[in-house]
Amino acid sequence: MRTHKIAAIGADGIGPEVIAAGLEVLTALANKDGGFRLEVEHFPWSSAYYLEHGHYIPEGGLERLKQFDAIFFGAVGSQQVPDHVSLWGLRLPIAQGFDQYANVRPARVLPGVKSPLTNGEDIDWVIIRENSEGEYSGNGGRAHRGLPIEVGTEVAVFTRAGVERIHRFAFELARKRPAKHLTLVTKSNAQRFGMVMWDEIFYEVARDYPDVRTDRELVDAVTTRMVLKPKSLDVLVATNLHADILSDLAAALSGSLGIAPTANLNPERQFPSMFEPIHGSAFDITGKGVANPIATFWTASMMLEHLGETAAAQTLMRAVEAVTASKVHTPDLGGKANTADVTRAVCDYIGNAAPQA
């Protein structure tokens, strides 16, 4: 039997709630499949842990995580801790420390879910976000604090190696999709150094992929195209900051942030990859039991795919689509179901599904 070691980090807000739901569904899949099992270890790292101990990740924590096949992550962010402290204390040290440079965010309207767009059924995108450089590289600083001449700099750092590898990853993914279409998103009309380099390297890499159709769009223009002409897009590749924003728009256009998944991949598999729903901590509904677990289930399906459990991943997505189609919806989708209702419905579908090949 195949064993996969999973590090579960619920962290903050609704994170522990949806990760618990995700693990329940994954257990149901493992029991149904019979060919694999999950060995899960829970890590208490969170903002509450930070307030008690003075750090999110204890000494040697990343070394411990290296022993796992994948990381199943909830959400980080607390009203008691500044956002830049929590992000740089937990999520970014894992993503950057494990060189998870390819952030993959699919977006489509699931059956039974209503998009705010009249042509929402045309949404079928994958946004590839460069996950290690740009404005999130941590380069910059502040000087003359509190004085009228105070200065704050945020330096976007791009390297040829970093840009080339994310473009190559995006081309490889686009090549596997039916449309074989990749859109480069930058802001090279105004940002004439790093963004122009992004453009140049993109078209250098494109020569190795003559079967992939390409086009280029400025980041502001692509937002209008996402709304007005969603069918004209397939795979998009963009910088850390730009793709972070665009993927939230993509999730909203797909019906809710509560259904959107994320994979933070180290494609070379030198380190474990991390899988997380896109929605964040959602303080307003924390503890109410109404968080939408669909984003976590879709994320879990991506994790299973990464682990080589393709049949189980497909079964999980069929279960998710059957449940959304049957209108078992949480309040963010206009329904009255709670987290447990959706989780139970997905587990029931898995239990009744035909045996996997």
mmCIF file of C-alpha atoms in Angstrom:
data_model
loop_
_atom_site.group_PDB
_atom_site.id
_atom_site.type_symbol
_atom_site.label_atom_id
_atom_site.label_comp_id
_atom_site.label_asym_id
_atom_site.label_seq_id
_atom_site.Cartn_x
_atom_site.Cartn_y
_atom_site.Cartn_z
ATOM 1 C CA MET A 1 0.000 0.000 0.000
ATOM 2 C CA ARG A 2 1.256 3.472 -0.876
ATOM 3 C CA THR A 3 1.748 5.800 2.093
ATOM 4 C CA HIS A 4 1.828 9.589 1.774
ATOM 5 C CA LYS A 5 3.044 11.700 4.664
ATOM 6 C CA ILE A 6 1.003 14.890 5.001
ATOM 7 C CA ALA A 7 1.811 17.870 7.237
ATOM 8 C CA ALA A 8 -1.462 19.580 8.184
ATOM 9 C CA ILE A 9 -1.287 23.236 9.232
ATOM 10 C CA GLY A 10 -4.741 24.663 9.894
ATOM 11 C CA ALA A 11 -3.311 27.949 11.213
ATOM 12 C CA ASP A 12 -5.821 30.820 11.553
ATOM 13 C CA GLY A 13 -9.487 31.719 11.188
ATOM 14 C CA ILE A 14 -11.483 29.153 9.238
ATOM 15 C CA GLY A 15 -8.239 27.376 8.309
ATOM 16 C CA PRO A 16 -8.550 24.631 10.971
ATOM 17 C CA GLU A 17 -12.233 24.125 10.080
ATOM 18 C CA VAL A 18 -11.679 23.566 6.367
ATOM 19 C CA ILE A 19 -8.513 21.522 6.824
ATOM 20 C CA ALA A 20 -10.421 19.201 9.180
ATOM 21 C CA ALA A 21 -13.124 18.856 6.514
ATOM 22 C CA GLY A 22 -10.492 18.226 3.852
ATOM 23 C CA LEU A 23 -8.848 15.484 5.895
ATOM 24 C CA GLU A 24 -12.243 13.853 6.474
ATOM 25 C CA VAL A 25 -12.816 13.688 2.730
ATOM 26 C CA LEU A 26 -9.275 12.470 2.057
ATOM 27 C CA THR A 27 -9.739 9.695 4.621
ATOM 28 C CA ALA A 28 -12.950 8.645 2.896
ATOM 29 C CA LEU A 29 -11.088 8.495 -0.410
ATOM 30 C CA ALA A 30 -8.219 6.466 1.041
ATOM 31 C CA ASN A 31 -10.665 4.015 2.611
ATOM 32 C CA LYS A 32 -12.565 3.710 -0.662
ATOM 33 C CA ASP A 33 -9.474 3.320 -2.824
ATOM 34 C CA GLY A 34 -7.644 0.836 -0.634
ATOM 35 C CA GLY A 35 -4.399 1.397 -2.516
ATOM 36 C CA PHE A 36 -3.028 4.272 -0.480
ATOM 37 C CA ARG A 37 -3.188 5.732 2.987
ATOM 38 C CA LEU A 38 -2.345 9.101 4.448
ATOM 39 C CA GLU A 39 -0.081 9.521 7.425
ATOM 40 C CA VAL A 40 -1.048 12.948 8.795
ATOM 41 C CA GLU A 41 0.788 15.002 11.397
ATOM 42 C CA HIS A 42 -0.799 18.199 12.708
ATOM 43 C CA PHE A 43 1.302 21.287 13.360
ATOM 44 C CA PRO A 44 -0.099 23.918 15.758
ATOM 45 C CA TRP A 45 1.626 26.846 14.068
ATOM 46 C CA SER A 46 -0.755 29.800 14.021
ATOM 47 C CA SER A 47 -1.122 33.381 15.179
ATOM 48 C CA ALA A 48 -2.249 32.124 18.595
ATOM 49 C CA TYR A 49 0.946 30.046 18.711
ATOM 50 C CA TYR A 50 2.929 33.151 17.725
ATOM 51 C CA LEU A 51 1.370 35.255 20.472
ATOM 52 C CA GLU A 52 2.231 32.566 23.013
ATOM 53 C CA HIS A 53 5.729 31.643 21.797
ATOM 54 C CA GLY A 54 6.962 34.709 19.892
ATOM 55 C CA HIS A 55 7.344 32.857 16.597
ATOM 56 C CA TYR A 56 5.218 30.980 14.075
ATOM 57 C CA ILE A 57 7.728 28.318 13.099
ATOM 58 C CA PRO A 58 9.924 26.971 15.903
ATOM 59 C CA GLU A 59 13.615 26.320 15.432
ATOM 60 C CA GLY A 60 14.073 23.295 13.198
ATOM 61 C CA GLY A 61 10.474 23.499 11.987
ATOM 62 C CA LEU A 62 11.283 23.680 8.292
ATOM 63 C CA GLU A 63 13.646 20.734 8.652
ATOM 64 C CA ARG A 64 10.751 18.725 10.093
ATOM 65 C CA LEU A 65 8.505 19.708 7.204
ATOM 66 C CA LYS A 66 11.077 18.445 4.709
ATOM 67 C CA GLN A 67 10.230 14.897 5.807
ATOM 68 C CA PHE A 68 6.706 15.130 4.374
ATOM 69 C CA ASP A 69 5.395 14.472 0.890
ATOM 70 C CA ALA A 70 3.030 17.452 0.929
ATOM 71 C CA ILE A 71 1.803 20.268 3.162
ATOM 72 C CA PHE A 72 -1.950 20.833 3.583
ATOM 73 C CA PHE A 73 -2.336 24.454 4.670
ATOM 74 C CA GLY A 74 -5.414 26.372 5.869
ATOM 75 C CA ALA A 75 -4.982 30.134 6.132
ATOM 76 C CA VAL A 76 -2.785 32.613 7.966
ATOM 77 C CA GLY A 77 -3.891 36.000 9.243
ATOM 78 C CA SER A 78 -5.207 37.305 12.533
ATOM 79 C CA GLN A 79 -6.780 40.488 13.810
ATOM 80 C CA GLN A 80 -4.307 40.333 16.707
ATOM 81 C CA VAL A 81 -1.174 40.234 14.520
ATOM 82 C CA PRO A 82 -0.248 42.650 11.692
ATOM 83 C CA ASP A 83 -0.696 40.975 8.323
ATOM 84 C CA HIS A 84 2.903 41.465 7.233
ATOM 85 C CA VAL A 85 4.093 39.754 10.433
ATOM 86 C CA SER A 86 1.833 36.724 10.001
ATOM 87 C CA LEU A 87 2.519 36.310 6.283
ATOM 88 C CA TRP A 88 6.285 36.602 6.659
ATOM 89 C CA GLY A 89 6.169 34.497 9.801
ATOM 90 C CA LEU A 90 4.462 31.419 8.404
ATOM 91 C CA ARG A 91 3.386 31.107 4.794
ATOM 92 C CA LEU A 92 6.249 32.836 3.007
ATOM 93 C CA PRO A 93 9.050 31.050 4.914
ATOM 94 C CA ILE A 94 7.548 27.746 3.755
ATOM 95 C CA ALA A 95 6.888 28.821 0.160
ATOM 96 C CA GLN A 96 10.268 30.489 -0.239
ATOM 97 C CA GLY A 97 12.231 28.097 1.959
ATOM 98 C CA PHE A 98 11.033 25.150 -0.119
ATOM 99 C CA ASP A 99 11.405 26.977 -3.440
ATOM 100 C CA GLN A 100 7.725 26.562 -4.257
ATOM 101 C CA TYR A 101 8.100 28.904 -7.185
ATOM 102 C CA ALA A 102 5.079 27.791 -9.213
ATOM 103 C CA ASN A 103 1.747 28.857 -7.760
ATOM 104 C CA VAL A 104 -1.069 27.222 -9.736
ATOM 105 C CA ARG A 105 -4.621 28.583 -9.449
ATOM 106 C CA PRO A 106 -7.320 27.041 -11.658
ATOM 107 C CA ALA A 107 -10.646 28.809 -12.062
ATOM 108 C CA ARG A 108 -13.917 27.604 -13.561
ATOM 109 C CA VAL A 109 -17.586 27.752 -12.696
ATOM 110 C CA LEU A 110 -18.568 24.486 -11.024
ATOM 111 C CA PRO A 111 -21.956 22.890 -11.808
ATOM 112 C CA GLY A 112 -24.781 24.539 -9.910
ATOM 113 C CA VAL A 113 -22.687 27.621 -9.057
ATOM 114 C CA LYS A 114 -23.741 30.986 -10.415
ATOM 115 C CA SER A 115 -21.117 33.327 -11.815
ATOM 116 C CA PRO A 116 -21.704 37.098 -11.687
ATOM 117 C CA LEU A 117 -20.967 37.033 -15.413
ATOM 118 C CA THR A 118 -23.745 36.196 -17.855
ATOM 119 C CA ASN A 119 -21.168 34.174 -19.809
ATOM 120 C CA GLY A 120 -19.506 32.665 -16.742
ATOM 121 C CA GLU A 121 -19.612 29.195 -18.285
ATOM 122 C CA ASP A 122 -16.792 30.379 -20.564
ATOM 123 C CA ILE A 123 -14.395 30.622 -17.608
ATOM 124 C CA ASP A 124 -11.843 27.818 -17.733
ATOM 125 C CA TRP A 125 -8.515 29.296 -16.743
ATOM 126 C CA VAL A 126 -5.322 28.384 -14.972
ATOM 127 C CA ILE A 127 -3.366 31.302 -13.546
ATOM 128 C CA ILE A 128 0.325 30.596 -13.061
ATOM 129 C CA ARG A 129 1.801 32.903 -10.452
ATOM 130 C CA GLU A 130 5.547 33.273 -10.039
ATOM 131 C CA ASN A 131 5.811 32.556 -6.326
ATOM 132 C CA SER A 132 9.327 33.495 -5.215
ATOM 133 C CA GLU A 133 10.355 36.853 -6.689
ATOM 134 C CA GLY A 134 8.889 40.235 -7.584
ATOM 135 C CA GLU A 135 7.450 42.518 -4.928
ATOM 136 C CA TYR A 136 7.254 39.600 -2.478
ATOM 137 C CA SER A 137 10.986 38.910 -2.479
ATOM 138 C CA GLY A 138 11.447 40.932 0.709
ATOM 139 C CA ASN A 139 13.852 43.430 -0.807
ATOM 140 C CA GLY A 140 13.533 47.022 0.360
ATOM 141 C CA GLY A 141 13.367 48.933 3.605
ATOM 142 C CA ARG A 142 12.464 52.081 5.498
ATOM 143 C CA ALA A 143 14.624 54.978 6.611
ATOM 144 C CA HIS A 144 14.130 58.186 8.644
ATOM 145 C CA ARG A 145 11.083 56.713 10.398
ATOM 146 C CA GLY A 146 8.628 59.246 11.730
ATOM 147 C CA LEU A 147 10.258 62.185 10.016
ATOM 148 C CA PRO A 148 8.809 64.176 7.101
ATOM 149 C CA ILE A 149 11.543 62.720 4.900
ATOM 150 C CA GLU A 150 10.679 59.108 5.799
ATOM 151 C CA VAL A 151 11.269 56.736 2.885
ATOM 152 C CA GLY A 152 9.847 53.280 2.201
ATOM 153 C CA THR A 153 11.083 51.192 -0.708
ATOM 154 C CA GLU A 154 9.652 47.949 -2.044
ATOM 155 C CA VAL A 155 12.025 46.570 -4.641
ATOM 156 C CA ALA A 156 10.663 44.088 -7.164
ATOM 157 C CA VAL A 157 13.456 41.603 -7.834
ATOM 158 C CA PHE A 158 13.441 39.484 -10.991
ATOM 159 C CA THR A 159 16.178 37.082 -12.056
ATOM 160 C CA ARG A 160 16.619 35.491 -15.453
ATOM 161 C CA ALA A 161 16.610 32.052 -13.841
ATOM 162 C CA GLY A 162 13.423 32.765 -11.909
ATOM 163 C CA VAL A 163 11.568 34.252 -14.857
ATOM 164 C CA GLU A 164 12.659 31.568 -17.300
ATOM 165 C CA ARG A 165 11.638 28.683 -15.063
ATOM 166 C CA ILE A 166 8.122 30.017 -14.435
ATOM 167 C CA HIS A 167 7.614 30.660 -18.153
ATOM 168 C CA ARG A 168 8.797 27.149 -18.972
ATOM 169 C CA PHE A 169 6.467 25.715 -16.336
ATOM 170 C CA ALA A 170 3.557 27.689 -17.805
ATOM 171 C CA PHE A 171 4.324 26.539 -21.352
ATOM 172 C CA GLU A 172 4.500 22.907 -20.231
ATOM 173 C CA LEU A 173 1.115 23.201 -18.543
ATOM 174 C CA ALA A 174 -0.473 25.053 -21.469
ATOM 175 C CA ARG A 175 0.808 22.381 -23.840
ATOM 176 C CA LYS A 176 -1.241 19.754 -21.940
ATOM 177 C CA ARG A 177 -4.547 21.638 -22.184
ATOM 178 C CA PRO A 178 -6.888 21.421 -25.179
ATOM 179 C CA ALA A 179 -6.589 25.085 -26.158
ATOM 180 C CA LYS A 180 -2.769 25.132 -25.917
ATOM 181 C CA HIS A 181 -2.948 28.872 -25.342
ATOM 182 C CA LEU A 182 -0.756 30.922 -23.006
ATOM 183 C CA THR A 183 -1.194 34.620 -22.217
ATOM 184 C CA LEU A 184 1.705 36.621 -20.808
ATOM 185 C CA VAL A 185 0.575 39.302 -18.349
ATOM 186 C CA THR A 186 2.962 42.130 -17.441
ATOM 187 C CA LYS A 187 3.040 45.922 -17.173
ATOM 188 C CA SER A 188 5.961 46.564 -19.466
ATOM 189 C CA ASN A 189 4.677 49.862 -20.823
ATOM 190 C CA ALA A 190 5.273 51.533 -17.440
ATOM 191 C CA GLN A 191 7.721 49.180 -15.709
ATOM 192 C CA ARG A 192 10.471 49.239 -18.255
ATOM 193 C CA PHE A 193 13.125 47.044 -16.659
ATOM 194 C CA GLY A 194 11.846 43.964 -14.880
ATOM 195 C CA MET A 195 8.660 43.730 -16.905
ATOM 196 C CA VAL A 196 10.429 44.207 -20.226
ATOM 197 C CA MET A 197 12.798 41.426 -19.181
ATOM 198 C CA TRP A 198 9.755 39.244 -18.448
ATOM 199 C CA ASP A 199 8.474 39.887 -21.985
ATOM 200 C CA GLU A 200 11.812 39.184 -23.630
ATOM 201 C CA ILE A 201 12.411 35.929 -21.778
ATOM 202 C CA PHE A 202 8.845 34.776 -22.467
ATOM 203 C CA TYR A 203 9.343 35.007 -26.211
ATOM 204 C CA GLU A 204 12.762 33.358 -25.967
ATOM 205 C CA VAL A 205 11.174 30.379 -24.191
ATOM 206 C CA ALA A 206 8.230 30.392 -26.624
ATOM 207 C CA ARG A 207 10.555 29.300 -29.432
ATOM 208 C CA ASP A 208 10.792 25.900 -27.717
ATOM 209 C CA TYR A 209 6.996 25.518 -27.751
ATOM 210 C CA PRO A 210 5.795 26.148 -31.323
ATOM 211 C CA ASP A 211 2.618 24.163 -30.596
ATOM 212 C CA VAL A 212 1.479 26.650 -27.918
ATOM 213 C CA ARG A 213 -0.355 29.761 -29.118
ATOM 214 C CA THR A 214 0.716 32.914 -27.267
ATOM 215 C CA ASP A 215 -0.384 36.468 -26.739
ATOM 216 C CA ARG A 216 0.530 39.311 -24.385
ATOM 217 C CA GLU A 217 -1.672 41.577 -22.308
ATOM 218 C CA LEU A 218 -1.028 44.401 -19.867
ATOM 219 C CA VAL A 219 -2.280 43.585 -16.386
ATOM 220 C CA ASP A 220 -4.892 46.334 -16.317
ATOM 221 C CA ALA A 221 -6.208 45.350 -19.741
ATOM 222 C CA VAL A 222 -6.432 41.664 -18.882
ATOM 223 C CA THR A 223 -8.905 42.406 -16.067
ATOM 224 C CA THR A 224 -11.374 43.758 -18.633
ATOM 225 C CA ARG A 225 -10.741 40.781 -20.880
ATOM 226 C CA MET A 226 -11.442 38.402 -17.990
ATOM 227 C CA VAL A 227 -14.821 40.068 -17.501
ATOM 228 C CA LEU A 228 -15.841 40.783 -21.087
ATOM 229 C CA LYS A 229 -14.180 37.987 -23.063
ATOM 230 C CA PRO A 230 -13.491 35.095 -20.663
ATOM 231 C CA LYS A 231 -13.386 32.513 -23.448
ATOM 232 C CA SER A 232 -10.418 34.309 -25.028
ATOM 233 C CA LEU A 233 -8.182 33.208 -22.129
ATOM 234 C CA ASP A 234 -6.816 29.813 -21.134
ATOM 235 C CA VAL A 235 -3.531 29.786 -19.190
ATOM 236 C CA LEU A 236 -2.119 33.062 -17.867
ATOM 237 C CA VAL A 237 1.380 33.578 -16.478
ATOM 238 C CA ALA A 238 2.165 36.634 -14.367
ATOM 239 C CA THR A 239 4.337 37.976 -11.585
ATOM 240 C CA ASN A 240 3.817 37.323 -7.910
ATOM 241 C CA LEU A 241 1.828 40.501 -7.253
ATOM 242 C CA HIS A 242 -0.115 40.658 -10.506
ATOM 243 C CA ALA A 243 -1.212 37.021 -10.412
ATOM 244 C CA ASP A 244 -2.121 37.290 -6.735
ATOM 245 C CA ILE A 245 -4.645 39.991 -7.623
ATOM 246 C CA LEU A 246 -5.863 38.382 -10.850
ATOM 247 C CA SER A 247 -6.512 35.024 -9.173
ATOM 248 C CA ASP A 248 -8.805 36.649 -6.601
ATOM 249 C CA LEU A 249 -10.726 38.257 -9.451
ATOM 250 C CA ALA A 250 -10.875 34.881 -11.189
ATOM 251 C CA ALA A 251 -12.260 33.263 -8.028
ATOM 252 C CA ALA A 252 -14.932 35.937 -7.623
ATOM 253 C CA LEU A 253 -15.954 35.622 -11.275
ATOM 254 C CA SER A 254 -16.202 31.852 -10.759
ATOM 255 C CA GLY A 255 -18.779 32.369 -8.040
ATOM 256 C CA SER A 256 -16.918 32.683 -4.732
ATOM 257 C CA LEU A 257 -13.497 32.772 -3.126
ATOM 258 C CA GLY A 258 -14.827 29.798 -1.180
ATOM 259 C CA ILE A 259 -14.363 27.453 -4.128
ATOM 260 C CA ALA A 260 -10.900 28.458 -5.377
ATOM 261 C CA PRO A 261 -7.853 26.186 -4.828
ATOM 262 C CA THR A 262 -4.112 26.778 -4.872
ATOM 263 C CA ALA A 263 -1.023 24.632 -5.301
ATOM 264 C CA ASN A 264 2.393 26.001 -4.341
ATOM 265 C CA LEU A 265 4.667 23.691 -6.262
ATOM 266 C CA ASN A 266 8.313 22.831 -6.180
ATOM 267 C CA PRO A 267 8.157 21.194 -9.619
ATOM 268 C CA GLU A 268 11.530 19.489 -9.262
ATOM 269 C CA ARG A 269 10.258 17.818 -6.043
ATOM 270 C CA GLN A 270 13.405 18.648 -4.110
ATOM 271 C CA PHE A 271 11.096 19.868 -1.333
ATOM 272 C CA PRO A 272 7.474 19.198 -0.415
ATOM 273 C CA SER A 273 4.834 21.291 -2.157
ATOM 274 C CA MET A 274 2.087 23.119 -0.263
ATOM 275 C CA PHE A 275 -1.625 23.083 -1.049
ATOM 276 C CA GLU A 276 -4.041 25.697 0.304
ATOM 277 C CA PRO A 277 -7.462 27.172 -0.431
ATOM 278 C CA ILE A 278 -7.358 30.729 -1.717
ATOM 279 C CA HIS A 279 -9.912 32.301 0.630
ATOM 280 C CA GLY A 280 -7.820 33.368 3.628
ATOM 281 C CA SER A 281 -8.778 33.454 7.296
ATOM 282 C CA ALA A 282 -12.315 34.877 6.907
ATOM 283 C CA PHE A 283 -12.606 36.266 10.450
ATOM 284 C CA ASP A 284 -16.253 37.214 9.916
ATOM 285 C CA ILE A 285 -17.384 33.585 9.762
ATOM 286 C CA THR A 286 -14.734 31.888 11.908
ATOM 287 C CA GLY A 287 -16.286 29.460 14.363
ATOM 288 C CA LYS A 288 -19.761 29.630 12.823
ATOM 289 C CA GLY A 289 -19.416 26.344 10.971
ATOM 290 C CA VAL A 290 -20.470 27.828 7.639
ATOM 291 C CA ALA A 291 -17.116 28.071 5.854
ATOM 292 C CA ASN A 292 -17.237 26.670 2.323
ATOM 293 C CA PRO A 293 -14.934 23.619 2.209
ATOM 294 C CA ILE A 294 -15.137 23.250 -1.585
ATOM 295 C CA ALA A 295 -11.917 25.241 -2.135
ATOM 296 C CA THR A 296 -10.156 22.891 0.274
ATOM 297 C CA PHE A 297 -11.583 19.804 -1.435
ATOM 298 C CA TRP A 298 -10.457 21.073 -4.851
ATOM 299 C CA THR A 299 -7.079 21.835 -3.296
ATOM 300 C CA ALA A 300 -6.975 18.297 -1.888
ATOM 301 C CA SER A 301 -7.670 16.947 -5.374
ATOM 302 C CA MET A 302 -4.671 18.904 -6.679
ATOM 303 C CA MET A 303 -2.580 17.468 -3.843
ATOM 304 C CA LEU A 304 -3.651 13.913 -4.714
ATOM 305 C CA GLU A 305 -2.763 14.551 -8.357
ATOM 306 C CA HIS A 306 0.674 15.763 -7.287
ATOM 307 C CA LEU A 307 1.114 12.630 -5.153
ATOM 308 C CA GLY A 308 0.315 10.406 -8.108
ATOM 309 C CA GLU A 309 -3.160 9.397 -6.904
ATOM 310 C CA THR A 310 -4.849 10.408 -10.144
ATOM 311 C CA ALA A 311 -7.915 8.166 -9.822
ATOM 312 C CA ALA A 312 -8.653 9.410 -6.305
ATOM 313 C CA ALA A 313 -8.165 13.023 -7.436
ATOM 314 C CA GLN A 314 -10.683 12.524 -10.227
ATOM 315 C CA THR A 315 -13.180 10.854 -7.896
ATOM 316 C CA LEU A 316 -12.928 13.777 -5.505
ATOM 317 C CA MET A 317 -13.605 16.322 -8.248
ATOM 318 C CA ARG A 318 -16.579 14.298 -9.485
ATOM 319 C CA ALA A 319 -17.892 14.297 -5.930
ATOM 320 C CA VAL A 320 -17.404 18.051 -5.602
ATOM 321 C CA GLU A 321 -19.186 18.720 -8.890
ATOM 322 C CA ALA A 322 -22.057 16.400 -7.991
ATOM 323 C CA VAL A 323 -22.540 18.159 -4.655
ATOM 324 C CA THR A 324 -22.400 21.686 -6.089
ATOM 325 C CA ALA A 325 -24.775 20.613 -8.871
ATOM 326 C CA SER A 326 -27.249 19.333 -6.262
ATOM 327 C CA LYS A 327 -27.246 22.803 -4.675
ATOM 328 C CA VAL A 328 -25.760 21.768 -1.342
ATOM 329 C CA HIS A 329 -24.345 25.263 -0.983
ATOM 330 C CA THR A 330 -22.926 27.272 1.896
ATOM 331 C CA PRO A 331 -24.072 30.898 2.401
ATOM 332 C CA ASP A 332 -21.307 32.365 0.202
ATOM 333 C CA LEU A 333 -22.997 30.584 -2.718
ATOM 334 C CA GLY A 334 -26.466 31.632 -1.640
ATOM 335 C CA GLY A 335 -27.331 28.391 0.178
ATOM 336 C CA LYS A 336 -28.113 27.364 3.737
ATOM 337 C CA ALA A 337 -25.814 24.354 4.131
ATOM 338 C CA ASN A 338 -22.993 24.410 6.655
ATOM 339 C CA THR A 339 -19.454 23.049 6.422
ATOM 340 C CA ALA A 340 -20.474 19.679 7.856
ATOM 341 C CA ASP A 341 -23.379 19.336 5.401
ATOM 342 C CA VAL A 342 -21.145 19.826 2.372
ATOM 343 C CA THR A 343 -18.466 17.542 3.785
ATOM 344 C CA ARG A 344 -21.016 14.809 4.506
ATOM 345 C CA ALA A 345 -22.461 15.090 1.012
ATOM 346 C CA VAL A 346 -19.032 14.737 -0.601
ATOM 347 C CA CYS A 347 -18.142 11.777 1.640
ATOM 348 C CA ASP A 348 -21.476 10.119 0.794
ATOM 349 C CA TYR A 349 -20.785 10.478 -2.916
ATOM 350 C CA ILE A 350 -17.323 8.967 -2.471
ATOM 351 C CA GLY A 351 -18.767 6.086 -0.476
ATOM 352 C CA ASN A 352 -21.290 5.318 -3.215
ATOM 353 C CA ALA A 353 -18.901 5.825 -6.125
ATOM 354 C CA ALA A 354 -17.894 2.938 -8.334
ATOM 355 C CA PRO A 355 -14.578 1.328 -7.344
ATOM 356 C CA GLN A 356 -11.581 3.182 -8.760
ATOM 357 C CA ALA A 357 -9.407 1.642 -11.430
#
